[in-house]
Short mmCIF file of C-alpha atoms in Angstrom, two decimals:
data_model
loop_
_atom_site.label_atom_id
_atom_site.label_comp_id
_atom_site.label_asym_id
_atom_site.label_seq_id
_atom_site.Cartn_x
_atom_site.Cartn_y
_atom_site.Cartn_z
CA MET A 1 63.71 71.18 -167.75
CA CYS A 2 60.93 68.70 -167.39
CA ARG A 3 57.44 70.17 -167.00
CA ARG A 4 54.79 68.26 -165.07
CA ALA A 5 51.20 68.12 -166.19
CA VAL A 6 49.10 69.10 -163.18
CA ILE A 7 45.32 68.58 -163.16
CA SER A 8 43.79 71.66 -161.56
CA ILE A 9 40.34 71.01 -160.15
CA GLN A 10 39.88 74.73 -159.55
CA LYS A 11 40.74 75.46 -163.18
CA PHE A 12 38.23 72.82 -164.26
CA LEU A 13 35.50 74.29 -162.09
CA ASN A 14 36.17 77.78 -163.47
CA GLN A 15 35.58 76.67 -167.03
CA LYS A 16 32.31 77.60 -168.70
CA GLY A 17 31.57 75.39 -171.63
CA GLU A 18 35.12 75.43 -173.12
CA ALA A 19 36.40 72.25 -174.70
CA ARG A 20 37.81 69.97 -172.06
CA SER A 21 41.46 68.96 -172.26
CA GLU A 22 42.60 65.36 -172.04
CA ALA A 23 43.58 65.92 -168.37
CA GLU A 24 40.16 67.34 -167.55
CA GLU A 25 38.45 64.39 -169.22
CA THR A 26 40.64 62.10 -167.10
CA LEU A 27 39.61 64.03 -163.99
CA MET A 28 35.91 63.58 -164.76
CA HIS A 29 36.51 59.89 -165.43
CA VAL A 30 38.21 59.56 -162.02
CA ILE A 31 35.37 61.41 -160.29
CA ARG A 32 32.77 59.20 -161.93
CA ASN A 33 34.69 56.04 -160.92
CA LEU A 34 34.86 57.29 -157.33
CA VAL A 35 31.11 57.93 -157.30
CA GLN A 36 30.43 54.48 -158.74
CA GLY A 37 32.76 52.94 -156.14
CA ILE A 38 30.87 54.68 -153.35
CA GLY A 39 27.64 53.15 -154.59
CA GLU A 40 29.16 49.71 -155.04
CA TYR A 41 31.13 49.30 -151.82
CA SER A 42 29.15 51.38 -149.34
CA GLY A 43 25.81 49.71 -149.97
CA LYS A 44 25.59 47.56 -146.84
CA GLY A 45 22.63 47.14 -144.56
CA ASP A 46 18.90 46.75 -145.19
CA SER A 47 18.32 45.41 -148.71
CA HIS A 48 15.63 47.99 -149.55
CA ASP A 49 17.78 50.84 -148.28
CA CYS A 50 20.77 49.53 -150.26
CA ARG A 51 18.76 49.44 -153.47
CA GLU A 52 17.61 53.02 -152.96
CA PHE A 53 21.11 54.20 -152.11
CA ARG A 54 22.65 52.57 -155.19
CA GLU A 55 19.89 53.94 -157.38
CA HIS A 56 20.63 57.50 -156.17
CA ILE A 57 24.36 57.01 -156.83
CA ARG A 58 23.67 55.52 -160.28
CA LYS A 59 21.68 58.62 -161.24
CA VAL A 60 24.57 60.86 -160.17
CA SER A 61 26.98 58.71 -162.21
CA ASP A 62 24.72 59.06 -165.26
CA VAL A 63 24.68 62.85 -164.82
CA LEU A 64 28.50 62.92 -164.63
CA SER A 65 28.77 61.03 -167.93
CA GLU A 66 27.45 64.12 -169.73
CA PRO A 67 28.95 67.64 -169.91
CA ILE A 68 28.28 69.45 -166.65
CA SER A 69 28.81 72.96 -165.33
CA ALA A 70 30.91 73.69 -162.27
CA PRO A 71 27.92 74.63 -160.04
CA ASP A 72 26.08 71.48 -161.04
CA LEU A 73 29.17 69.39 -160.35
CA LEU A 74 29.44 70.89 -156.86
CA MET A 75 25.76 70.26 -156.29
CA GLN A 76 26.10 66.61 -157.35
CA ALA A 77 29.13 66.18 -155.07
CA GLY A 78 27.15 67.56 -152.13
CA PHE A 79 24.24 65.27 -152.99
CA VAL A 80 26.55 62.22 -152.99
CA LEU A 81 28.01 63.16 -149.60
CA LYS A 82 24.57 63.78 -148.09
CA THR A 83 23.21 60.49 -149.52
CA LEU A 84 26.23 58.60 -148.22
CA ASP A 85 25.90 60.16 -144.76
CA ASP A 86 22.20 59.27 -144.55
CA HIS A 87 22.89 55.72 -145.72
CA ILE A 88 25.69 55.17 -143.20
CA GLY A 89 23.44 56.51 -140.41
CA ARG A 90 20.63 54.12 -141.32
CA SER A 91 23.06 51.19 -141.69
CA THR A 92 24.59 51.91 -138.28
CA ARG A 93 21.18 52.05 -136.62
CA SER A 94 20.14 48.83 -138.37
CA GLU A 95 23.37 47.10 -137.27
CA ASN A 96 22.85 48.22 -133.67
CA LEU A 97 19.28 46.93 -133.72
CA ARG A 98 20.45 43.55 -135.05
CA LYS A 99 23.06 43.42 -132.32
CA LEU A 100 20.46 44.18 -129.65
CA GLU A 101 18.12 41.54 -131.07
CA LEU A 102 20.89 38.92 -131.04
CA GLN A 103 21.82 39.89 -127.49
CA GLY A 104 18.17 39.55 -126.49
CA MET A 105 17.94 36.11 -128.10
CA VAL A 106 21.05 34.87 -126.28
CA SER A 107 19.73 36.36 -123.04
CA MET A 108 16.38 34.55 -123.45
CA LEU A 109 18.21 31.33 -124.27
CA ALA A 110 20.36 31.59 -121.14
CA LYS A 111 17.36 32.35 -118.92
CA THR A 112 15.23 29.57 -120.41
CA VAL A 113 18.00 26.98 -120.12
CA SER A 114 18.57 27.95 -116.49
CA ILE A 115 14.83 27.61 -115.73
CA VAL A 116 13.88 24.44 -117.60
CA SER A 117 17.08 22.47 -117.09
CA ALA A 118 18.12 20.64 -113.98
CA ALA A 119 21.44 22.43 -114.07
CA SER A 120 23.38 22.86 -110.87
CA HIS A 121 23.57 26.20 -109.12
CA THR A 122 27.13 26.63 -110.42
CA ASN A 123 26.14 26.21 -114.08
CA ILE A 124 23.14 28.52 -113.70
CA LYS A 125 25.50 31.17 -112.30
CA ARG A 126 27.78 30.63 -115.31
CA LEU A 127 24.83 31.20 -117.67
CA GLU A 128 23.87 34.39 -115.84
CA GLU A 129 27.44 35.69 -116.15
CA ILE A 130 27.52 34.86 -119.89
CA GLU A 131 24.23 36.71 -120.29
CA LYS A 132 25.80 39.84 -118.75
CA GLN A 133 28.87 39.55 -120.98
CA VAL A 134 26.70 39.39 -124.11
CA SER A 135 25.29 42.84 -123.36
CA ARG A 136 28.84 44.25 -123.07
CA ALA A 137 30.33 42.55 -126.14
CA ALA A 138 31.71 45.09 -128.61
CA GLU A 139 34.41 43.33 -130.63
CA LEU A 140 34.52 40.09 -132.61
CA SER A 141 37.04 38.71 -130.12
CA ASP A 142 34.50 39.31 -127.32
CA VAL A 143 31.83 37.36 -129.21
CA ARG A 144 34.21 34.46 -129.86
CA MET A 145 35.19 34.34 -126.19
CA ILE A 146 31.52 34.32 -125.13
CA LYS A 147 30.74 31.58 -127.69
CA LYS A 148 33.54 29.42 -126.23
CA LYS A 149 32.30 29.93 -122.66
CA LEU A 150 28.69 29.20 -123.65
CA SER A 151 29.73 26.03 -125.50
CA GLU A 152 31.64 24.77 -122.45
CA CYS A 153 28.77 25.60 -120.08
CA LEU A 154 26.15 23.87 -122.26
CA ALA A 155 28.38 20.80 -122.55
CA ASP A 156 28.63 20.63 -118.74
CA ILE A 157 24.84 20.99 -118.46
CA ARG A 158 24.31 18.15 -120.95
CA ARG A 159 26.65 15.90 -118.95
CA GLU A 160 24.87 16.88 -115.73
CA CYS A 161 21.46 16.11 -117.22
CA GLU A 162 22.68 12.72 -118.41
CA ARG A 163 23.94 11.95 -114.91
CA GLN A 164 20.61 13.01 -113.40
CA ILE A 165 18.71 10.82 -115.88
CA ASN A 166 20.84 7.88 -114.77
CA ASP A 167 20.15 8.77 -111.13
CA THR A 168 16.43 8.88 -111.87
CA GLN A 169 16.53 5.42 -113.43
CA ALA A 170 18.46 4.10 -110.44
CA THR A 171 15.86 5.60 -108.09
CA ILE A 172 13.02 3.99 -110.06
CA GLU A 173 14.72 0.61 -109.81
CA GLU A 174 15.34 1.08 -106.10
CA ILE A 175 11.71 1.98 -105.40
CA SER A 176 10.46 -0.94 -107.47
CA LYS A 177 12.57 -3.30 -105.31
CA ARG A 178 11.66 -1.67 -101.99
CA PRO A 179 9.44 -3.94 -99.87
CA SER A 180 6.03 -2.61 -98.95
CA PRO A 181 4.60 -2.94 -95.43
CA ASP A 182 2.93 -6.24 -96.36
CA GLY A 183 6.25 -7.69 -97.54
CA SER A 184 5.67 -7.50 -101.29
CA LEU A 185 8.44 -6.07 -103.47
CA ASN A 186 6.65 -3.28 -105.30
CA GLY A 187 6.21 -0.35 -102.93
CA ASN A 188 3.06 0.76 -104.74
CA ASP A 189 1.30 -2.56 -104.25
CA GLY A 190 -0.53 -2.88 -100.97
CA ALA A 191 0.83 0.48 -99.76
CA ARG A 192 -0.78 1.62 -96.55
CA ALA A 193 -2.25 5.05 -95.96
CA ASP A 194 -1.27 7.24 -93.05
CA SER A 195 -3.35 6.30 -90.00
CA VAL A 196 -3.84 9.96 -88.97
CA THR A 197 -4.61 11.77 -92.22
CA GLY A 198 -5.56 8.88 -94.50
CA LEU A 199 -3.00 10.18 -97.01
CA PRO A 200 -0.39 8.14 -98.88
CA LEU A 201 3.01 8.14 -97.15
CA ARG A 202 6.50 9.24 -98.16
CA PRO A 203 7.40 6.13 -100.20
CA GLN A 204 4.39 6.76 -102.45
CA ALA A 205 5.33 10.45 -102.66
CA GLU A 206 8.86 9.52 -103.73
CA ALA A 207 7.48 7.14 -106.33
CA ALA A 208 5.16 9.87 -107.67
CA LEU A 209 8.05 12.36 -107.84
CA THR A 210 10.15 9.81 -109.69
CA GLU A 211 7.36 9.11 -112.16
CA LEU A 212 6.89 12.83 -112.85
CA ALA A 213 10.64 13.19 -113.41
CA ARG A 214 10.73 10.21 -115.76
CA ALA A 215 7.78 11.58 -117.76
CA ASN A 216 9.43 15.02 -117.85
CA SER A 217 6.14 16.50 -116.62
CA LYS A 218 5.86 20.14 -115.68
CA ALA A 219 4.80 20.07 -112.04
CA TYR A 220 5.47 21.67 -108.68
CA ALA A 221 5.90 20.28 -105.18
CA ALA A 222 4.21 22.30 -102.43
CA VAL A 223 5.77 21.63 -99.03
CA LEU A 224 3.40 22.43 -96.14
CA VAL A 225 4.73 22.40 -92.58
CA LEU A 226 2.72 22.76 -89.34
CA ASP A 227 5.50 23.98 -87.05
CA ARG A 228 3.23 24.29 -83.98
CA LEU A 229 2.18 20.66 -84.06
CA SER A 230 4.83 19.42 -81.60
CA SER A 231 3.98 22.14 -79.06
CA LEU A 232 0.25 21.41 -79.44
CA ASN A 233 0.96 17.72 -78.84
CA ALA A 234 2.87 18.61 -75.69
CA ARG A 235 0.13 20.93 -74.42
CA PHE A 236 -3.07 19.10 -75.38
CA GLY A 237 -1.89 15.57 -76.08
CA ARG A 238 -1.06 13.68 -79.26
CA GLU A 239 -4.70 12.90 -80.00
CA ALA A 240 -5.47 16.63 -80.24
CA GLY A 241 -2.43 17.17 -82.45
CA ASP A 242 -3.45 14.32 -84.72
CA THR A 243 -6.93 15.77 -85.01
CA ILE A 244 -5.53 19.16 -86.03
CA LEU A 245 -3.20 17.58 -88.62
CA ALA A 246 -6.06 15.54 -90.08
CA ALA A 247 -8.29 18.63 -90.28
CA PHE A 248 -5.50 20.56 -91.97
CA ALA A 249 -5.01 17.76 -94.51
CA ARG A 250 -8.73 17.75 -95.32
CA ALA A 251 -8.75 21.54 -95.73
CA VAL A 252 -5.78 21.44 -98.09
CA LYS A 253 -7.15 18.55 -100.13
CA SER A 254 -10.46 20.34 -100.59
CA GLN A 255 -8.66 23.19 -102.36
CA LEU A 256 -6.55 21.05 -104.69
CA THR A 257 -7.64 19.99 -108.16
CA SER A 258 -8.53 16.42 -109.09
CA ASP A 259 -5.12 16.04 -110.81
CA ASP A 260 -3.19 17.07 -107.70
CA GLN A 261 -1.86 14.54 -105.17
CA LEU A 262 -1.44 15.05 -101.44
CA PHE A 263 0.88 13.01 -99.22
CA ARG A 264 2.04 12.95 -95.62
CA TRP A 265 5.76 13.36 -96.13
CA ASP A 266 6.96 13.12 -92.56
CA GLY A 267 5.75 14.28 -89.12
CA PRO A 268 4.03 17.68 -89.49
CA VAL A 269 4.94 17.89 -93.20
CA LEU A 270 2.48 17.43 -96.07
CA LEU A 271 3.49 17.35 -99.71
CA ALA A 272 1.18 18.37 -102.56
CA LEU A 273 2.19 17.50 -106.13
CA MET A 274 0.61 19.98 -108.51
CA PRO A 275 0.91 19.38 -112.29
CA ARG A 276 0.66 22.82 -113.88
CA PRO A 277 1.57 24.20 -117.32
CA SER A 278 1.83 27.67 -115.74
CA GLY A 279 5.01 29.45 -114.74
CA LEU A 280 6.40 29.45 -111.22
CA GLU A 281 5.00 32.84 -110.20
CA LEU A 282 1.45 31.99 -111.26
CA VAL A 283 1.47 28.70 -109.32
CA ARG A 284 3.04 30.46 -106.33
CA SER A 285 0.19 32.99 -106.37
CA GLU A 286 -2.34 30.14 -106.54
CA LEU A 287 -0.77 28.39 -103.56
CA SER A 288 -0.49 31.64 -101.64
CA ARG A 289 -4.23 32.25 -102.02
CA MET A 290 -4.93 28.72 -100.77
CA MET A 291 -2.73 29.20 -97.72
CA GLU A 292 -4.27 32.59 -96.95
CA THR A 293 -7.61 30.87 -96.35
CA ARG A 294 -8.14 31.02 -92.60
CA MET A 295 -7.91 27.56 -91.02
CA GLU A 296 -8.92 27.01 -87.43
CA HIS A 297 -9.65 24.04 -85.18
CA THR A 298 -11.46 23.95 -81.85
CA ILE A 299 -10.04 21.87 -79.00
CA GLU A 300 -12.44 20.99 -76.22
CA THR A 301 -10.99 20.85 -72.70
CA PRO A 302 -12.84 20.04 -69.47
CA SER A 303 -13.07 23.74 -68.68
CA ARG A 304 -13.41 25.49 -72.05
CA SER A 305 -13.18 25.43 -75.84
CA ILE A 306 -9.95 26.71 -77.40
CA MET A 307 -9.81 27.96 -81.00
CA ILE A 308 -6.44 27.01 -82.52
CA PRO A 309 -5.38 28.87 -85.71
CA VAL A 310 -3.73 26.52 -88.18
CA THR A 311 -1.01 28.46 -90.04
CA PRO A 312 1.37 26.43 -92.19
CA ARG A 313 4.81 27.38 -93.40
CA TRP A 314 5.12 26.56 -97.08
CA ALA A 315 7.41 26.52 -100.10
CA LEU A 316 6.90 25.77 -103.79
CA ILE A 317 9.61 23.76 -105.58
CA PRO A 318 9.60 23.29 -109.39
CA MET A 319 9.94 19.69 -110.55
CA MET A 320 13.53 18.65 -111.27
CA ALA A 321 15.02 15.86 -113.34
CA ALA A 322 16.77 14.35 -110.32
CA PRO A 323 14.26 13.05 -107.71
CA ARG A 324 16.98 12.78 -105.05
CA LEU A 325 17.55 16.52 -105.36
CA MET A 326 13.82 17.08 -104.83
CA TYR A 327 13.87 14.94 -101.68
CA GLN A 328 16.80 16.95 -100.39
CA LYS A 329 15.12 20.30 -101.04
CA ILE A 330 11.90 19.16 -99.36
CA ASP A 331 13.73 17.85 -96.28
CA THR A 332 15.88 20.98 -96.08
CA PHE A 333 12.86 23.27 -96.06
CA ALA A 334 10.96 21.08 -93.59
CA ALA A 335 13.95 21.23 -91.19
CA LEU A 336 14.22 25.03 -91.25
CA PRO A 337 13.37 26.90 -88.02
CA ALA A 338 9.75 27.96 -87.78
CA SER A 339 9.00 31.34 -89.36
CA ARG A 340 5.92 33.06 -90.76
CA ASN A 341 5.86 32.88 -94.57
#
């Protein structure tokens, strides 16, 4: 009958200094290899933490290379397990932090691209959706899917920007060929000012918008609308309405900086171009303070003096790469029904 040689760990632990058998020596060799393997293949994460972890495991391995009592062996085994558990906990936390940092970086990228680019509303929505998916990504397949979607979205944005650059160039050429009121070809040469406000007119505003777009300047267009002007014209006459519009234009111009430009866009609409390095909210606050300044004008009638409050409706539009899109946004806001801002 064949007898099997069985290595009894319990028997080994119960020994007290007796000579170890060949099987027991093999067992200790296996244990030491396992400990060394734990140090070699579990050391992932922060480099400093990995060095410390491997150093602790190396010391245990050195201890196991010498004769050791059963209690000490148990103690070393517990130390290895505790060290491994602490290391895995720190590595997991470090990995989660890296994941959060990467998610934050992608989120900032998506937000910045959506703000600074002239991307369409559809592509901005796609970026916002990708940003949300990044925060939910858990598996490698999720990350690869998000990478594919982001690559496709950015490619569409690049194509859109190229198209808008071409549109800008076409607009510049069109404006340069547009005849001015005196019959010359360049609309900026001999351009006439508005007879009511003394401000440059819409063609000059369009040219300025186009130039800002071509120079890729950070600027904002403030659209200012006097909705009551038509009713004031009907009640007091066009001369009174013109006087109010001119007074409003002077009041606005007095609050703008020397780098700002003010135009009469159309009818009761003024357009202020404001080059600013600041973000949208800061410039919006600046414009809001300007518009909160009380503006009034007195109309003299044969029987009395009437104080007319001048309250504009306004909007602030960040500069875009496509001037035609700017014109559209300005006209759309100007055509909205009157409402208090």
